[in-house]
């Protein structure tokens, strides 16, 4: 549109004022002056043509001149002119449409690319352990654990003290000596029979002595040989045996048959449906039979005779070894595990399609289990599905809270039609955020909670920025300005606030990249992308829509529920060009350029409207009260914040684990919790010792046996060093490996060797211990374990591996870097606020407000989730955590968000104070006027933010509940304390130094009324 100079206002004539939000028709003479014939004259869009109102054209020109009288920066004017062209609006619309379509297209792939586990952080002990484990044992099993529970209340499996089979002997003389074979079989007993270690040794001693006496008639010689058997041969064989004290007892035959049949069914389904995969089923029934042998040379009367003893032991004998791992203490719950090592020679990805197919089949098997048992499967894939279900639940709750937030926005803007702009912005920003984050999720570690964060941040920012922009647009349209002028003023004022606060929030999120844990850093990237798209949509789509349909969005009669500006109504009526349509014509521009303007009408309108708001609002009285008590208020707030922060933050602790990211009402979560309660967290997230011996120590069988004995003794010493009185006893029986079984040293234990680089290059030792490695006590146990293994480096290199150590290290290094991240954010705030307001004091004041808000928010969260301050509400979302602390990820994620959001409202309020100061008001009066003008908007924005993040608080995912508490409390503190109390009180005390060294123009005030009546003063 062409520029109307100040002289255009000279066309003002007495006549009726334009209705707010409406445009007047030009008279025929004006249309003819444009060079249009009668056939070319456009028809009225929204009102009947009235050619008898010649003064309406002059009113329209006055409206345009009023908008142009506030000279805007050249960049904003060009920006608006671009959107006022049809081609410009088309380019913007098609660009956002393409981004949104691309986001919807890649959404399924984006969800699949998300990960739930926390990867090890480089330069930590767990990273070295993970690298060593990947080197020596590269194949990771994909395991599905079936929790089998008796529905009858009867034990699934019981154990008894006595044996269920007896030894049977078979001997013969050979050329080399005497060969004695023992066996223990009972086909009717579970596991083919079982014999305790004590009974086995007693019967071995008894039968071998009888055999010796059969061949040696001399009693003295027989006693000497029997003595050698008892003192040397039998004890040597005993060292190879675990200490079996109980055997599986006969119980409910139906239950025994059912769980045995279930194990067979699992194996059969895996083999039939996935023949290309290498699978195995672990249960009591899968325990193999053992063969025990020993040779010795004994002095028989005929000379030295070689005695070969062997025992064929049934699998049921070793069920007792796995009792604590596979059977609960009450004997009513049992675990059956199905492991898939490879498919088509490749390691299985838990988030891939093959893993999902296997999980689906396992769920079918569990659903078809016998009615005597309740069978629930659990795997990493099913856990991820539960987490994604929580994300979906959060999005559903967001869609329910969004209408309330949009109604608040419509109430503040006074026009329901403007909500359409917000909805379009929200949809475009969220879809485009997914498109941008898709390659990030493909090539980096992106958390499964990132979509929830993106939705919450996108929803909050889109509505917040729309509130700032659309309320200003509606205010200008109500004052009589055209849509074009209103959009330009909107971008010049509120647009600047959106840009500055959005960029600050964006940089605050990017400061999370300083944290070493990629799991959290990428959540910062996701939130930053959401903010970036929200800013872009607010500053491009909003003006494009407003200028594409100015009559529709500019009409606020009956809160926008009338038919004014509707397309269906305009089609039935004539057409009259809008004021900005007229302004776009060159001949009218030349006419307006020759006229003289009455400057200051708009300032008078602003002053009159502001005075009316001051008279109606209660905020000026509140502001005067705050200023009157400014010193006591600030002293009291500091006195409260200091001790509160010191005593609360000093108590802060944190926990780890996957459970906080799983919704509490999901079936997968219930299964995991039941497994942890019955068998310990180590059943699902085991902690493992990796031992890498020196190659020369395991070259021969003899050296290998010596190393196994040395490593077993080291494990026994480690258990004694780690054990403490504060937790349940930790003994050597917790270790299971090649060198140790049931706490006793053995050369044939249950373990695997790695053949990478050289044979017998490394071995694993499993740890079975009823402690949660993600809890504070579990983390202390891991630290003691790491310290204890360092004392036995003569055995080899020791690595403590597992999800618990990984998350503990990630949390430790993250919280070490956390203070520096906060310092960097405050530095960004200082620089950006200082540049934006050209002041040194303004950023320091903002930093003070943000620091006080952070202290109160973090302290409250610690008391709520760690100390259980709100436990009396019996609301699990705000109840104390079972592990005793918040998830370590939540404070790190929430900090950047609440700093950015808090700064958003600080900038909005400070910008308004600065504007009043530039209008010539004293600092104290400027604060009162700014408070009256912004208090309702900031309060509404705070409520909208609380509603937007309320979806996170109302969902059943604990980690999202904790993040939501941080965000909601931080936003409410900033909206109702910082911008209403702290900042007005501080600005009152600072006085004219509020924006030092920024100087304001002296002399004539832009708010000072002009002499003589004006359009606005007459109307007032």
mmCIF file of N, CA and C in Angstrom, residues 661-720:
data_model
loop_
_atom_site.group_PDB
_atom_site.id
_atom_site.type_symbol
_atom_site.label_atom_id
_atom_site.label_comp_id
_atom_site.label_asym_id
_atom_site.label_seq_id
_atom_site.Cartn_x
_atom_site.Cartn_y
_atom_site.Cartn_z
ATOM 1 N N UNK A 661 8.922 -43.029 33.761
ATOM 2 C CA UNK A 661 8.482 -42.625 32.433
ATOM 3 C C UNK A 661 7.314 -43.460 31.924
ATOM 4 N N UNK A 662 6.863 -44.421 32.744
ATOM 5 C CA UNK A 662 5.755 -45.285 32.349
ATOM 6 C C UNK A 662 4.489 -44.855 33.090
ATOM 7 N N UNK A 663 3.354 -44.788 32.400
ATOM 8 C CA UNK A 663 2.110 -44.395 33.076
ATOM 9 C C UNK A 663 1.717 -45.401 34.142
ATOM 10 N N UNK A 664 1.288 -44.895 35.265
ATOM 11 C CA UNK A 664 1.002 -45.765 36.406
ATOM 12 C C UNK A 664 -0.221 -46.648 36.187
ATOM 13 N N UNK A 665 -1.097 -46.264 35.262
ATOM 14 C CA UNK A 665 -2.302 -47.056 35.045
ATOM 15 C C UNK A 665 -2.181 -48.005 33.857
ATOM 16 N N UNK A 666 -0.989 -48.153 33.293
ATOM 17 C CA UNK A 666 -0.795 -49.043 32.154
ATOM 18 C C UNK A 666 -0.553 -50.468 32.634
ATOM 19 N N UNK A 667 -1.025 -51.450 31.870
ATOM 20 C CA UNK A 667 -0.836 -52.849 32.229
ATOM 21 C C UNK A 667 0.637 -53.217 32.226
ATOM 22 N N UNK A 668 1.392 -52.664 31.259
ATOM 23 C CA UNK A 668 2.826 -52.933 31.219
ATOM 24 C C UNK A 668 3.537 -52.442 32.461
ATOM 25 N N UNK A 669 3.097 -51.298 32.993
ATOM 26 C CA UNK A 669 3.690 -50.779 34.225
ATOM 27 C C UNK A 669 3.371 -51.684 35.405
ATOM 28 N N UNK A 670 2.133 -52.143 35.483
ATOM 29 C CA UNK A 670 1.744 -53.041 36.584
ATOM 30 C C UNK A 670 2.556 -54.333 36.546
ATOM 31 N N UNK A 671 2.802 -54.836 35.336
ATOM 32 C CA UNK A 671 3.591 -56.063 35.227
ATOM 33 C C UNK A 671 5.014 -55.844 35.700
ATOM 34 N N UNK A 672 5.616 -54.745 35.263
ATOM 35 C CA UNK A 672 6.991 -54.449 35.681
ATOM 36 C C UNK A 672 7.069 -54.265 37.193
ATOM 37 N N UNK A 673 6.111 -53.550 37.764
ATOM 38 C CA UNK A 673 6.119 -53.343 39.214
ATOM 39 C C UNK A 673 5.929 -54.659 39.963
ATOM 40 N N UNK A 674 5.069 -55.528 39.438
ATOM 41 C CA UNK A 674 4.881 -56.835 40.085
ATOM 42 C C UNK A 674 6.144 -57.674 40.006
ATOM 43 N N UNK A 675 6.835 -57.629 38.875
ATOM 44 C CA UNK A 675 8.108 -58.346 38.742
ATOM 45 C C UNK A 675 9.147 -57.803 39.709
ATOM 46 N N UNK A 676 9.216 -56.493 39.819
ATOM 47 C CA UNK A 676 10.188 -55.894 40.726
ATOM 48 C C UNK A 676 9.872 -56.212 42.175
ATOM 49 N N UNK A 677 8.609 -56.203 42.514
ATOM 50 C CA UNK A 677 8.239 -56.471 43.904
ATOM 51 C C UNK A 677 8.517 -57.914 44.282
ATOM 52 N N UNK A 678 8.261 -58.852 43.362
ATOM 53 C CA UNK A 678 8.423 -60.268 43.684
ATOM 54 C C UNK A 678 9.858 -60.741 43.530
ATOM 55 N N UNK A 679 10.593 -60.181 42.569
ATOM 56 C CA UNK A 679 11.917 -60.714 42.254
ATOM 57 C C UNK A 679 13.029 -59.662 42.298
ATOM 58 N N UNK A 680 12.689 -58.414 42.517
ATOM 59 C CA UNK A 680 13.713 -57.386 42.549
ATOM 60 C C UNK A 680 13.900 -56.728 41.192
ATOM 61 N N UNK A 681 14.413 -55.492 41.216
ATOM 62 C CA UNK A 681 14.625 -54.734 39.982
ATOM 63 C C UNK A 681 15.663 -55.412 39.103
ATOM 64 N N UNK A 682 16.598 -56.127 39.736
ATOM 65 C CA UNK A 682 17.647 -56.781 38.960
ATOM 66 C C UNK A 682 17.129 -57.831 38.003
ATOM 67 N N UNK A 683 15.906 -58.309 38.229
ATOM 68 C CA UNK A 683 15.328 -59.270 37.303
ATOM 69 C C UNK A 683 15.118 -58.648 35.926
ATOM 70 N N UNK A 684 14.743 -57.364 35.898
ATOM 71 C CA UNK A 684 14.482 -56.675 34.631
ATOM 72 C C UNK A 684 15.689 -55.854 34.206
ATOM 73 N N UNK A 685 16.322 -55.197 35.152
ATOM 74 C CA UNK A 685 17.498 -54.378 34.851
ATOM 75 C C UNK A 685 18.681 -54.920 35.666
ATOM 76 N N UNK A 686 19.288 -56.025 35.217
ATOM 77 C CA UNK A 686 20.347 -56.664 36.009
ATOM 78 C C UNK A 686 21.633 -55.846 36.020
ATOM 79 N N UNK A 687 22.354 -55.996 37.102
ATOM 80 C CA UNK A 687 23.703 -55.448 37.211
ATOM 81 C C UNK A 687 24.694 -56.599 37.062
ATOM 82 N N UNK A 688 25.688 -56.414 36.221
ATOM 83 C CA UNK A 688 26.613 -57.484 35.852
ATOM 84 C C UNK A 688 28.048 -57.038 36.051
ATOM 85 N N UNK A 689 28.880 -57.993 36.488
ATOM 86 C CA UNK A 689 30.323 -57.770 36.541
ATOM 87 C C UNK A 689 30.966 -58.407 35.310
ATOM 88 N N UNK A 690 31.765 -57.638 34.607
ATOM 89 C CA UNK A 690 32.550 -58.156 33.488
ATOM 90 C C UNK A 690 34.009 -58.215 33.927
ATOM 91 N N UNK A 691 34.595 -59.397 33.867
ATOM 92 C CA UNK A 691 35.988 -59.579 34.281
ATOM 93 C C UNK A 691 36.807 -59.964 33.054
ATOM 94 N N UNK A 692 37.863 -59.205 32.815
ATOM 95 C CA UNK A 692 38.764 -59.462 31.682
ATOM 96 C C UNK A 692 40.117 -59.876 32.252
ATOM 97 N N UNK A 693 40.432 -61.190 32.255
ATOM 98 C CA UNK A 693 41.719 -61.635 32.827
ATOM 99 C C UNK A 693 42.866 -61.335 31.872
ATOM 100 N N UNK A 694 44.061 -61.361 32.424
ATOM 101 C CA UNK A 694 45.244 -61.244 31.568
ATOM 102 C C UNK A 694 45.372 -62.517 30.730
ATOM 103 N N UNK A 695 45.741 -62.415 29.457
ATOM 104 C CA UNK A 695 45.780 -63.617 28.589
ATOM 105 C C UNK A 695 46.662 -64.728 29.135
ATOM 106 N N UNK A 696 47.775 -64.390 29.779
ATOM 107 C CA UNK A 696 48.671 -65.434 30.277
ATOM 108 C C UNK A 696 48.085 -66.190 31.465
ATOM 109 N N UNK A 697 47.054 -65.632 32.107
ATOM 110 C CA UNK A 697 46.467 -66.301 33.260
ATOM 111 C C UNK A 697 45.476 -67.387 32.882
ATOM 112 N N UNK A 698 45.063 -67.465 31.621
ATOM 113 C CA UNK A 698 44.042 -68.442 31.223
ATOM 114 C C UNK A 698 44.482 -69.240 29.994
ATOM 115 N N UNK A 699 45.786 -69.335 29.791
ATOM 116 C CA UNK A 699 46.280 -70.036 28.598
ATOM 117 C C UNK A 699 46.035 -71.540 28.671
ATOM 118 N N UNK A 700 46.221 -72.134 29.834
ATOM 119 C CA UNK A 700 46.065 -73.584 29.997
ATOM 120 C C UNK A 700 44.940 -73.874 30.984
ATOM 121 N N UNK A 701 44.522 -75.110 30.984
ATOM 122 C CA UNK A 701 43.447 -75.498 31.884
ATOM 123 C C UNK A 701 43.866 -75.335 33.337
ATOM 124 N N UNK A 702 45.111 -75.681 33.632
ATOM 125 C CA UNK A 702 45.591 -75.551 34.997
ATOM 126 C C UNK A 702 45.610 -74.093 35.438
ATOM 127 N N UNK A 703 46.152 -73.230 34.565
ATOM 128 C CA UNK A 703 46.164 -71.804 34.908
ATOM 129 C C UNK A 703 44.756 -71.237 34.994
ATOM 130 N N UNK A 704 43.895 -71.725 34.120
ATOM 131 C CA UNK A 704 42.518 -71.240 34.125
ATOM 132 C C UNK A 704 41.820 -71.609 35.432
ATOM 133 N N UNK A 705 42.059 -72.835 35.915
ATOM 134 C CA UNK A 705 41.469 -73.247 37.178
ATOM 135 C C UNK A 705 42.006 -72.411 38.338
ATOM 136 N N UNK A 706 43.304 -72.111 38.283
ATOM 137 C CA UNK A 706 43.884 -71.261 39.318
ATOM 138 C C UNK A 706 43.276 -69.861 39.288
ATOM 139 N N UNK A 707 43.066 -69.358 38.052
ATOM 140 C CA UNK A 707 42.471 -68.011 37.942
ATOM 141 C C UNK A 707 41.032 -68.019 38.426
ATOM 142 N N UNK A 708 40.300 -69.073 38.114
ATOM 143 C CA UNK A 708 38.926 -69.168 38.578
ATOM 144 C C UNK A 708 38.865 -69.182 40.097
ATOM 145 N N UNK A 709 39.782 -69.902 40.720
ATOM 146 C CA UNK A 709 39.802 -69.933 42.182
ATOM 147 C C UNK A 709 40.151 -68.562 42.759
ATOM 148 N N UNK A 710 41.130 -67.884 42.128
ATOM 149 C CA UNK A 710 41.518 -66.554 42.610
ATOM 150 C C UNK A 710 40.382 -65.542 42.435
ATOM 151 N N UNK A 711 39.713 -65.612 41.300
ATOM 152 C CA UNK A 711 38.616 -64.670 41.059
ATOM 153 C C UNK A 711 37.433 -64.958 41.986
ATOM 154 N N UNK A 712 37.212 -66.220 42.313
ATOM 155 C CA UNK A 712 36.139 -66.560 43.255
ATOM 156 C C UNK A 712 36.453 -66.003 44.641
ATOM 157 N N UNK A 713 37.677 -66.165 45.077
ATOM 158 C CA UNK A 713 38.057 -65.609 46.372
ATOM 159 C C UNK A 713 37.947 -64.087 46.371
ATOM 160 N N UNK A 714 38.264 -63.470 45.219
ATOM 161 C CA UNK A 714 38.111 -62.019 45.116
ATOM 162 C C UNK A 714 36.641 -61.620 45.235
ATOM 163 N N UNK A 715 35.754 -62.376 44.620
ATOM 164 C CA UNK A 715 34.328 -62.080 44.709
ATOM 165 C C UNK A 715 33.823 -62.235 46.140
ATOM 166 N N UNK A 716 34.326 -63.205 46.851
ATOM 167 C CA UNK A 716 33.931 -63.376 48.247
ATOM 168 C C UNK A 716 34.397 -62.186 49.089
ATOM 169 N N UNK A 717 35.619 -61.711 48.830
ATOM 170 C CA UNK A 717 36.104 -60.518 49.540
ATOM 171 C C UNK A 717 35.290 -59.284 49.170
ATOM 172 N N UNK A 718 34.919 -59.179 47.887
ATOM 173 C CA UNK A 718 34.127 -58.023 47.423
ATOM 174 C C UNK A 718 32.768 -58.006 48.111
ATOM 175 N N UNK A 719 32.145 -59.174 48.238
ATOM 176 C CA UNK A 719 30.844 -59.246 48.908
ATOM 177 C C UNK A 719 30.947 -58.792 50.358
ATOM 178 N N UNK A 720 32.005 -59.203 51.031
ATOM 179 C CA UNK A 720 32.180 -58.793 52.426
ATOM 180 C C UNK A 720 32.419 -57.287 52.533
#
